PDB file of C-alpha atoms and ligand atoms in Angstrom:
ATOM      1  CA  MET W   1     -84.969 101.891-160.406  1.00 86.00           C
ATOM      2  CA  GLU W   2     -81.649 103.489-159.511  1.00 94.00           C
ATOM      3  CA  VAL W   3     -79.046 100.798-159.040  1.00 98.00           C
ATOM      4  CA  PRO W   4     -76.490 101.585-156.307  1.00 98.00           C
ATOM      5  CA  GLN W   5     -72.951 101.519-157.666  1.00 98.00           C
ATOM      6  CA  HIS W   6     -71.526  99.945-154.514  1.00 98.00           C
ATOM      7  CA  ILE W   7     -73.500  97.830-152.045  1.00 99.00           C
ATOM      8  CA  THR W   8     -71.832  96.648-148.856  1.00 99.00           C
ATOM      9  CA  ILE W   9     -73.259  94.038-146.510  1.00 99.00           C
ATOM     10  CA  ILE W  10     -72.502  93.217-142.884  1.00 99.00           C
ATOM     11  CA  MET W  11     -73.470  89.564-143.090  1.00 98.00           C
ATOM     12  CA  ASP W  12     -74.641  88.941-139.533  1.00 98.00           C
ATOM     13  CA  GLY W  13     -76.755  86.336-137.744  1.00 98.00           C
ATOM     14  CA  ASN W  14     -75.256  83.032-138.883  1.00 98.00           C
ATOM     15  CA  GLY W  15     -74.771  81.802-135.325  1.00 98.00           C
ATOM     16  CA  ARG W  16     -78.347  82.609-134.298  1.00 98.00           C
ATOM     17  CA  TRP W  17     -79.669  80.967-137.455  1.00 98.00           C
ATOM     18  CA  ALA W  18     -77.811  77.747-136.595  1.00 98.00           C
ATOM     19  CA  LYS W  19     -78.929  77.853-132.962  1.00 98.00           C
ATOM     20  CA  LYS W  20     -82.563  78.130-134.058  1.00 98.00           C
ATOM     21  CA  GLN W  21     -82.166  74.867-135.980  1.00 97.00           C
ATOM     22  CA  GLY W  22     -80.357  73.212-133.066  1.00 98.00           C
ATOM     23  CA  LEU W  23     -77.104  73.146-135.037  1.00 98.00           C
ATOM     24  CA  ARG W  24     -73.543  74.209-134.271  1.00 97.00           C
ATOM     25  CA  ARG W  25     -72.585  77.764-135.315  1.00 98.00           C
ATOM     26  CA  ILE W  26     -70.429  76.607-138.228  1.00 97.00           C
ATOM     27  CA  PHE W  27     -73.537  75.286-139.995  1.00 98.00           C
ATOM     28  CA  GLY W  28     -74.882  78.844-140.010  1.00 98.00           C
ATOM     29  CA  HIS W  29     -71.720  80.060-141.710  1.00 98.00           C
ATOM     30  CA  ARG W  30     -72.024  77.278-144.282  1.00 98.00           C
ATOM     31  CA  ALA W  31     -75.656  78.169-144.969  1.00 98.00           C
ATOM     32  CA  GLY W  32     -74.644  81.808-145.405  1.00 98.00           C
ATOM     33  CA  ARG W  33     -72.636  80.836-148.443  1.00 97.00           C
ATOM     34  CA  GLU W  34     -75.848  80.323-150.400  1.00 97.00           C
ATOM     35  CA  SER W  35     -76.868  83.911-149.577  1.00 98.00           C
ATOM     36  CA  VAL W  36     -73.511  85.161-150.862  1.00 98.00           C
ATOM     37  CA  ARG W  37     -74.135  83.295-154.108  1.00 97.00           C
ATOM     38  CA  ALA W  38     -77.697  84.655-154.447  1.00 98.00           C
ATOM     39  CA  CYS W  39     -76.668  88.268-153.773  1.00 98.00           C
ATOM     40  CA  THR W  40     -73.716  88.069-156.153  1.00 98.00           C
ATOM     41  CA  GLU W  41     -75.975  86.724-158.891  1.00 97.00           C
ATOM     42  CA  TYR W  42     -78.613  89.383-158.325  1.00 98.00           C
ATOM     43  CA  CYS W  43     -76.022  92.184-158.325  1.00 98.00           C
ATOM     44  CA  THR W  44     -74.657  90.876-161.615  1.00 98.00           C
ATOM     45  CA  GLU W  45     -78.179  90.688-163.031  1.00 97.00           C
ATOM     46  CA  ILE W  46     -79.085  94.310-162.240  1.00 98.00           C
ATOM     47  CA  GLY W  47     -75.666  95.819-162.972  1.00 98.00           C
ATOM     48  CA  VAL W  48     -74.265  96.721-159.540  1.00 98.00           C
ATOM     49  CA  ARG W  49     -70.546  97.510-160.007  1.00 98.00           C
ATOM     50  CA  TYR W  50     -69.196  96.670-156.510  1.00 99.00           C
ATOM     51  CA  LEU W  51     -70.495  94.275-153.858  1.00 99.00           C
ATOM     52  CA  SER W  52     -68.414  94.185-150.682  1.00 99.00           C
ATOM     53  CA  LEU W  53     -69.130  91.614-148.004  1.00 99.00           C
ATOM     54  CA  PHE W  54     -67.941  91.821-144.405  1.00 99.00           C
ATOM     55  CA  ALA W  55     -66.922  88.223-143.793  1.00 98.00           C
ATOM     56  CA  PHE W  56     -64.571  88.449-140.796  1.00 98.00           C
ATOM     57  CA  SER W  57     -63.550  91.352-138.587  1.00 98.00           C
ATOM     58  CA  GLU W  58     -60.285  91.934-136.728  1.00 98.00           C
ATOM     59  CA  GLU W  59     -62.346  91.431-133.548  1.00 98.00           C
ATOM     60  CA  ASN W  60     -63.603  88.057-134.798  1.00 98.00           C
ATOM     61  CA  TRP W  61     -60.075  86.635-134.253  1.00 98.00           C
ATOM     62  CA  ASP W  62     -61.015  86.559-130.558  1.00 98.00           C
ATOM     63  CA  ARG W  63     -63.734  83.949-131.131  1.00 98.00           C
ATOM     64  CA  PRO W  64     -63.068  80.326-130.046  1.00 98.00           C
ATOM     65  CA  ALA W  65     -60.335  78.698-132.148  1.00 98.00           C
ATOM     66  CA  ASP W  66     -62.609  76.018-133.601  1.00 97.00           C
ATOM     67  CA  GLU W  67     -64.996  78.652-135.000  1.00 97.00           C
ATOM     68  CA  VAL W  68     -62.107  80.752-136.404  1.00 98.00           C
ATOM     69  CA  ASN W  69     -60.520  77.676-138.004  1.00 98.00           C
ATOM     70  CA  GLY W  70     -63.880  76.522-139.345  1.00 98.00           C
ATOM     71  CA  LEU W  71     -64.475  79.925-140.937  1.00 98.00           C
ATOM     72  CA  MET W  72     -61.008  80.063-142.511  1.00 98.00           C
ATOM     73  CA  ASP W  73     -61.434  76.531-143.917  1.00 98.00           C
ATOM     74  CA  LEU W  74     -64.839  77.480-145.281  1.00 98.00           C
ATOM     75  CA  MET W  75     -63.325  80.552-146.924  1.00 98.00           C
ATOM     76  CA  ALA W  76     -60.505  78.574-148.551  1.00 97.00           C
ATOM     77  CA  ARG W  77     -62.907  75.893-149.770  1.00 97.00           C
ATOM     78  CA  SER W  78     -65.453  78.380-151.131  1.00 97.00           C
ATOM     79  CA  MET W  79     -62.756  80.119-153.139  1.00 96.00           C
ATOM     80  CA  LEU W  80     -61.858  76.874-154.889  1.00 95.00           C
ATOM     81  CA  GLU W  81     -65.456  75.823-155.432  1.00 96.00           C
ATOM     82  CA  GLU W  82     -66.784  79.184-156.678  1.00 96.00           C
ATOM     83  CA  ARG W  83     -64.013  79.643-159.250  1.00 95.00           C
ATOM     84  CA  GLU W  84     -66.047  78.458-162.184  1.00 95.00           C
ATOM     85  CA  THR W  85     -69.173  80.472-161.251  1.00 95.00           C
ATOM     86  CA  LEU W  86     -67.117  83.653-160.904  1.00 97.00           C
ATOM     87  CA  ARG W  87     -65.512  83.059-164.282  1.00 95.00           C
ATOM     88  CA  ARG W  88     -68.853  82.363-165.950  1.00 95.00           C
ATOM     89  CA  ASN W  89     -70.426  85.510-164.489  1.00 96.00           C
ATOM     90  CA  ASN W  90     -67.451  87.728-165.393  1.00 98.00           C
ATOM     91  CA  VAL W  91     -66.951  88.616-161.701  1.00 98.00           C
ATOM     92  CA  ARG W  92     -63.724  90.184-160.505  1.00 98.00           C
ATOM     93  CA  PHE W  93     -62.758  88.864-157.073  1.00 98.00           C
ATOM     94  CA  ARG W  94     -60.826  90.818-154.445  1.00 98.00           C
ATOM     95  CA  VAL W  95     -60.010  90.498-150.776  1.00 98.00           C
ATOM     96  CA  VAL W  96     -59.513  93.554-148.563  1.00 98.00           C
ATOM     97  CA  GLY W  97     -58.146  93.296-145.025  1.00 98.00           C
ATOM     98  CA  ASP W  98     -55.121  92.541-142.882  1.00 98.00           C
ATOM     99  CA  ARG W  99     -53.472  89.794-144.945  1.00 98.00           C
ATOM    100  CA  GLY W 100     -50.643  89.414-142.428  1.00 97.00           C
ATOM    101  CA  ARG W 101     -52.962  87.433-140.156  1.00 97.00           C
ATOM    102  CA  LEU W 102     -54.099  84.909-142.806  1.00 98.00           C
ATOM    103  CA  SER W 103     -52.590  81.444-143.290  1.00 97.00           C
ATOM    104  CA  GLU W 104     -50.193  80.744-146.164  1.00 97.00           C
ATOM    105  CA  ASN W 105     -52.671  78.335-147.708  1.00 96.00           C
ATOM    106  CA  LEU W 106     -55.553  80.820-147.645  1.00 97.00           C
ATOM    107  CA  LEU W 107     -53.313  83.599-148.961  1.00 97.00           C
ATOM    108  CA  ARG W 108     -52.251  81.462-151.908  1.00 97.00           C
ATOM    109  CA  GLY W 109     -55.899  80.723-152.723  1.00 97.00           C
ATOM    110  CA  ILE W 110     -56.798  84.423-152.539  1.00 98.00           C
ATOM    111  CA  GLU W 111     -53.895  85.542-154.696  1.00 98.00           C
ATOM    112  CA  SER W 112     -54.567  82.997-157.394  1.00 96.00           C
ATOM    113  CA  LEU W 113     -58.292  83.784-157.579  1.00 97.00           C
ATOM    114  CA  GLU W 114     -57.581  87.520-157.671  1.00 98.00           C
ATOM    115  CA  ALA W 115     -55.076  87.049-160.484  1.00 98.00           C
ATOM    116  CA  GLU W 116     -57.368  84.722-162.404  1.00 97.00           C
ATOM    117  CA  THR W 117     -60.365  87.090-162.273  1.00 98.00           C
ATOM    118  CA  ALA W 118     -58.423  90.362-162.687  1.00 98.00           C
ATOM    119  CA  VAL W 119     -59.426  90.642-166.345  1.00 97.00           C
ATOM    120  CA  ASN W 120     -63.152  90.256-165.625  1.00 98.00           C
ATOM    121  CA  THR W 121     -65.188  93.357-166.358  1.00 98.00           C
ATOM    122  CA  GLY W 122     -68.486  92.633-164.592  1.00 98.00           C
ATOM    123  CA  LEU W 123     -69.261  92.931-160.888  1.00 98.00           C
ATOM    124  CA  THR W 124     -66.319  93.408-158.520  1.00 98.00           C
ATOM    125  CA  MET W 125     -66.888  91.222-155.477  1.00 98.00           C
ATOM    126  CA  ILE W 126     -64.872  92.239-152.445  1.00 98.00           C
ATOM    127  CA  ILE W 127     -64.528  89.986-149.432  1.00 98.00           C
ATOM    128  CA  MET W 128     -63.632  92.059-146.382  1.00 98.00           C
ATOM    129  CA  LEU W 129     -61.548  89.589-144.423  1.00 98.00           C
ATOM    130  CA  SER W 130     -59.650  90.287-141.222  1.00 98.00           C
ATOM    131  CA  TYR W 131     -60.793  93.857-141.730  1.00 98.00           C
ATOM    132  CA  SER W 132     -61.715  96.654-139.384  1.00 98.00           C
ATOM    133  CA  GLY W 133     -62.317 100.341-139.966  1.00 98.00           C
ATOM    134  CA  LYS W 134     -59.864 101.525-137.313  1.00 98.00           C
ATOM    135  CA  TRP W 135     -57.200  99.118-138.552  1.00 98.00           C
ATOM    136  CA  ASP W 136     -57.659 100.517-142.059  1.00 98.00           C
ATOM    137  CA  ILE W 137     -57.308 104.151-140.968  1.00 98.00           C
ATOM    138  CA  MET W 138     -54.266 103.273-138.827  1.00 98.00           C
ATOM    139  CA  GLN W 139     -52.461 101.420-141.605  1.00 98.00           C
ATOM    140  CA  ALA W 140     -53.209 104.267-144.017  1.00 98.00           C
ATOM    141  CA  ALA W 141     -51.743 106.811-141.560  1.00 98.00           C
ATOM    142  CA  ARG W 142     -48.671 104.630-141.098  1.00 98.00           C
ATOM    143  CA  ARG W 143     -48.123 104.250-144.836  1.00 98.00           C
ATOM    144  CA  TYR W 144     -48.573 107.972-145.401  1.00 98.00           C
ATOM    145  CA  ALA W 145     -45.987 108.684-142.672  1.00 98.00           C
ATOM    146  CA  GLU W 146     -43.578 106.191-144.239  1.00 98.00           C
ATOM    147  CA  ALA W 147     -44.034 107.781-147.678  1.00 98.00           C
ATOM    148  CA  SER W 148     -43.302 111.195-146.138  1.00 98.00           C
ATOM    149  CA  VAL W 149     -40.136 109.925-144.454  1.00 98.00           C
ATOM    150  CA  ALA W 150     -39.019 108.309-147.719  1.00 98.00           C
ATOM    151  CA  ALA W 151     -39.653 111.589-149.559  1.00 98.00           C
ATOM    152  CA  GLY W 152     -37.802 113.535-146.868  1.00 98.00           C
ATOM    153  CA  LYS W 153     -40.711 115.962-146.391  1.00 98.00           C
ATOM    154  CA  VAL W 154     -44.309 116.104-145.144  1.00 98.00           C
ATOM    155  CA  LEU W 155     -46.268 115.073-148.228  1.00 98.00           C
ATOM    156  CA  PRO W 156     -49.372 117.120-149.059  1.00 97.00           C
ATOM    157  CA  LEU W 157     -52.524 115.485-147.736  1.00 98.00           C
ATOM    158  CA  ASP W 158     -56.197 115.935-148.526  1.00 98.00           C
ATOM    159  CA  GLU W 159     -59.174 113.560-148.315  1.00 98.00           C
ATOM    160  CA  ALA W 160     -58.566 112.063-151.741  1.00 98.00           C
ATOM    161  CA  SER W 161     -54.856 111.453-151.168  1.00 98.00           C
ATOM    162  CA  PHE W 162     -55.523 109.964-147.710  1.00 98.00           C
ATOM    163  CA  ALA W 163     -58.125 107.625-149.231  1.00 98.00           C
ATOM    164  CA  SER W 164     -55.472 106.368-151.633  1.00 98.00           C
ATOM    165  CA  TYR W 165     -53.647 104.830-148.640  1.00 98.00           C
ATOM    166  CA  LEU W 166     -56.767 103.013-147.378  1.00 98.00           C
ATOM    167  CA  ALA W 167     -57.069  99.289-148.073  1.00 98.00           C
ATOM    168  CA  THR W 168     -60.115 100.140-150.217  1.00 98.00           C
ATOM    169  CA  ALA W 169     -58.161 102.526-152.503  1.00 98.00           C
ATOM    170  CA  GLY W 170     -59.722 102.694-155.949  1.00 98.00           C
ATOM    171  CA  ILE W 171     -63.086 101.366-154.767  1.00 98.00           C
ATOM    172  CA  PRO W 172     -65.838 104.013-154.635  1.00 98.00           C
ATOM    173  CA  ASP W 173     -67.461 104.565-151.222  1.00 98.00           C
ATOM    174  CA  PRO W 174     -70.535 102.395-150.583  1.00 98.00           C
ATOM    175  CA  ASP W 175     -73.889 103.904-151.566  1.00 98.00           C
ATOM    176  CA  LEU W 176     -75.876 101.389-149.536  1.00 98.00           C
ATOM    177  CA  MET W 177     -74.854  99.497-146.409  1.00 98.00           C
ATOM    178  CA  ILE W 178     -77.045  96.570-145.378  1.00 99.00           C
ATOM    179  CA  ARG W 179     -76.805  94.852-142.009  1.00 99.00           C
ATOM    180  CA  THR W 180     -78.775  91.691-141.339  1.00 99.00           C
ATOM    181  CA  SER W 181     -79.856  90.067-138.051  1.00 98.00           C
ATOM    182  CA  GLY W 182     -81.431  93.086-136.366  1.00 98.00           C
ATOM    183  CA  GLU W 183     -78.226  94.624-134.972  1.00 98.00           C
ATOM    184  CA  GLN W 184     -78.085  98.351-135.616  1.00 98.00           C
ATOM    185  CA  ARG W 185     -74.405  99.200-135.321  1.00 98.00           C
ATOM    186  CA  ILE W 186     -71.377  99.511-137.573  1.00 98.00           C
ATOM    187  CA  SER W 187     -69.113  97.139-135.557  1.00 98.00           C
ATOM    188  CA  ASN W 188     -65.905  98.862-136.685  1.00 98.00           C
ATOM    189  CA  PHE W 189     -66.613  98.333-140.384  1.00 98.00           C
ATOM    190  CA  MET W 190     -65.745 100.920-143.080  1.00 98.00           C
ATOM    191  CA  LEU W 191     -65.639 103.977-140.812  1.00 98.00           C
ATOM    192  CA  TRP W 192     -64.085 106.393-143.292  1.00 98.00           C
ATOM    193  CA  GLN W 193     -65.832 105.039-146.369  1.00 98.00           C
ATOM    194  CA  CYS W 194     -69.383 105.075-144.924  1.00 98.00           C
ATOM    195  CA  ALA W 195     -69.363 108.836-144.226  1.00 98.00           C
ATOM    196  CA  TYR W 196     -72.356 109.365-146.559  1.00 98.00           C
ATOM    197  CA  THR W 197     -73.595 105.826-147.060  1.00 98.00           C
ATOM    198  CA  GLU W 198     -77.321 105.041-146.687  1.00 98.00           C
ATOM    199  CA  PHE W 199     -77.909 102.397-143.966  1.00 98.00           C
ATOM    200  CA  TYR W 200     -80.514  99.644-144.166  1.00 98.00           C
ATOM    201  CA  PHE W 201     -81.123  97.355-141.204  1.00 98.00           C
ATOM    202  CA  THR W 202     -83.215  94.198-141.418  1.00 98.00           C
ATOM    203  CA  PRO W 203     -84.082  91.572-138.798  1.00 98.00           C
ATOM    204  CA  VAL W 204     -83.601  88.800-141.401  1.00 99.00           C
ATOM    205  CA  LEU W 205     -80.667  86.529-140.468  1.00 99.00           C
ATOM    206  CA  TRP W 206     -77.914  86.306-143.089  1.00 99.00           C
ATOM    207  CA  PRO W 207     -78.601  82.696-144.204  1.00 98.00           C
ATOM    208  CA  ASP W 208     -82.212  83.738-144.959  1.00 98.00           C
ATOM    209  CA  PHE W 209     -81.232  86.891-146.865  1.00 98.00           C
ATOM    210  CA  ARG W 210     -81.713  86.215-150.567  1.00 98.00           C
ATOM    211  CA  LYS W 211     -82.678  87.937-153.822  1.00 98.00           C
ATOM    212  CA  ASN W 212     -86.073  89.230-152.641  1.00 98.00           C
ATOM    213  CA  GLU W 213     -84.583  90.710-149.466  1.00 98.00           C
ATOM    214  CA  LEU W 214     -81.848  92.425-151.484  1.00 98.00           C
ATOM    215  CA  ARG W 215     -84.390  93.771-153.960  1.00 98.00           C
ATOM    216  CA  GLN W 216     -86.394  95.196-151.055  1.00 98.00           C
ATOM    217  CA  ALA W 217     -83.300  96.912-149.607  1.00 98.00           C
ATOM    218  CA  ILE W 218     -82.599  98.535-152.980  1.00 98.00           C
ATOM    219  CA  GLU W 219     -86.209  99.695-153.201  1.00 98.00           C
ATOM    220  CA  VAL W 220     -85.906 101.389-149.802  1.00 98.00           C
ATOM    221  CA  PHE W 221     -82.597 102.938-150.929  1.00 98.00           C
ATOM    222  CA  ASN W 222     -84.422 104.353-153.941  1.00 98.00           C
ATOM    223  CA  GLY W 223     -86.828 106.189-151.643  1.00 97.00           C
ATOM    224  CA  ARG W 224     -84.010 107.929-149.769  1.00 97.00           C
ATOM    225  CA  GLU W 225     -82.980 111.476-150.452  1.00 95.00           C
ATOM    226  CA  ARG W 226     -79.199 111.901-150.291  1.00 96.00           C
ATOM    227  CA  ARG W 227     -78.357 115.472-149.339  1.00 95.00           C
ATOM    228  CA  TYR W 228     -74.651 115.377-148.388  1.00 96.00           C
ATOM    229  CA  GLY W 229     -75.213 118.232-145.964  1.00 96.00           C
ATOM    230  CA  LYS W 230     -76.689 120.505-148.587  1.00 96.00           C
ATOM    231  CA  VAL W 231     -80.163 121.980-148.966  1.00 93.00           C
ATOM    232  CA  GLU W 232     -82.051 120.314-151.832  1.00 78.00           C
TER     233      GLU W 232
HETATM  234  C1  LIG R 301     -71.799  86.699-138.899  1.00 73.06           C
HETATM  235  O1  LIG R 301     -72.564  85.847-138.107  1.00 73.06           O
HETATM  236  C2  LIG R 301     -70.550  86.040-139.420  1.00 73.06           C
HETATM  237  C3  LIG R 301     -69.311  86.464-138.747  1.00 73.06           C
HETATM  238  C4  LIG R 301     -69.208  87.437-137.871  1.00 73.06           C
HETATM  239  C5  LIG R 301     -68.108  85.723-139.081  1.00 73.06           C
HETATM  240  P1  LIG R 301     -72.281  85.665-136.565  1.00 73.06           P
HETATM  241  O2  LIG R 301     -71.325  84.540-136.407  1.00 73.06           O
HETATM  242  O3  LIG R 301     -71.864  86.939-135.930  1.00 73.06           O
HETATM  243  O4  LIG R 301     -73.711  85.223-136.035  1.00 73.06           O
HETATM  244  P2  LIG R 301     -74.452  85.741-134.724  1.00 73.06           P
HETATM  245  O5  LIG R 301     -74.427  87.237-134.752  1.00 73.06           O
HETATM  246  O6  LIG R 301     -73.692  85.188-133.567  1.00 73.06           O
HETATM  247  O7  LIG R 301     -75.835  85.201-134.832  1.00 73.06           O
HETATM  248  C1  LIG R 302     -69.704  91.968-137.573  1.00 73.06           C
HETATM  249  O1  LIG R 302     -70.480  91.020-136.922  1.00 73.06           O
HETATM  250  C2  LIG R 302     -68.638  91.292-138.377  1.00 73.06           C
HETATM  251  C3  LIG R 302     -69.076  90.506-139.521  1.00 73.06           C
HETATM  252  C4  LIG R 302     -70.305  90.370-139.941  1.00 73.06           C
HETATM  253  C5  LIG R 302     -68.031  89.854-140.247  1.00 73.06           C
HETATM  254  P1  LIG R 302     -70.240  90.623-135.384  1.00 73.06           P
HETATM  255  O2  LIG R 302     -71.268  89.624-135.055  1.00 73.06           O
HETATM  256  O3  LIG R 302     -68.828  90.232-135.184  1.00 73.06           O
HETATM  257  O4  LIG R 302     -70.482  92.019-134.647  1.00 73.06           O
HETATM  258  P2  LIG R 302     -70.965  92.340-133.162  1.00 73.06           P
HETATM  259  O5  LIG R 302     -70.078  91.568-132.240  1.00 73.06           O
HETATM  260  O6  LIG R 302     -72.385  91.896-133.043  1.00 73.06           O
HETATM  261  O7  LIG R 302     -70.844  93.813-133.044  1.00 73.06           O
HETATM  262 MG1  LIG R 303     -72.868  88.510-135.113  1.00 73.06          MG
END
């Protein structure tokens, strides 16, 4: 089996999962944490290098305040509680997104976990938080323009140098993108980075997506032929 180097997941369907059980939406988000754990473990087991998880989009800030606050609390709490597991599994933890919109408390938690796990050499787990594809491209363009002004000239630009301004700089583009819950759209996720990513859509809701579902997605990925516009 060919193991994708970078798997990215749009973790969708928590709200619907909760509704089905007659629970409030936040319980779906809480249940989704177990799926994060299972997928991280499985990726470690089979030797995936990067697992990025879309946890909260720029657009998600427009949800009701109690859901946004509940999600941010859950994030902060999970980071404290998963510390030991990440350390034990040699996982390097990173957060990618618009940090300017996060609370001081959450930021402190993120920075300390990133620093603590920076030496780990196993799976790199990336939480995409307050992230959107258009935001990323815009901030990269802005930073490139600022670097040009600082240099006093239009700096040379090609795809590789532009990618170095993206929030995902240094992370290889995803090989496989999984979206749960039956939605078949990209919802402003990694627009630049998914140029040649293989997409896998499943009706399974995120809190029900575990090891077996991930294995199945990788099996389907293995049957794909990646041509990159060429003739085989
Ligand atoms: C995904 O689940 C998690 C986030 C977007 C934060 P949803 O909350 O979108 O769940 P559904 O799509 O409403 O079921
Ligand atoms: C995408 O899910 C964002 C995350 C999974 C974090 P949404 O539920 O926000 O996307 P739409 O609204 O269905 O496109
Ligand atoms: Mg959704």
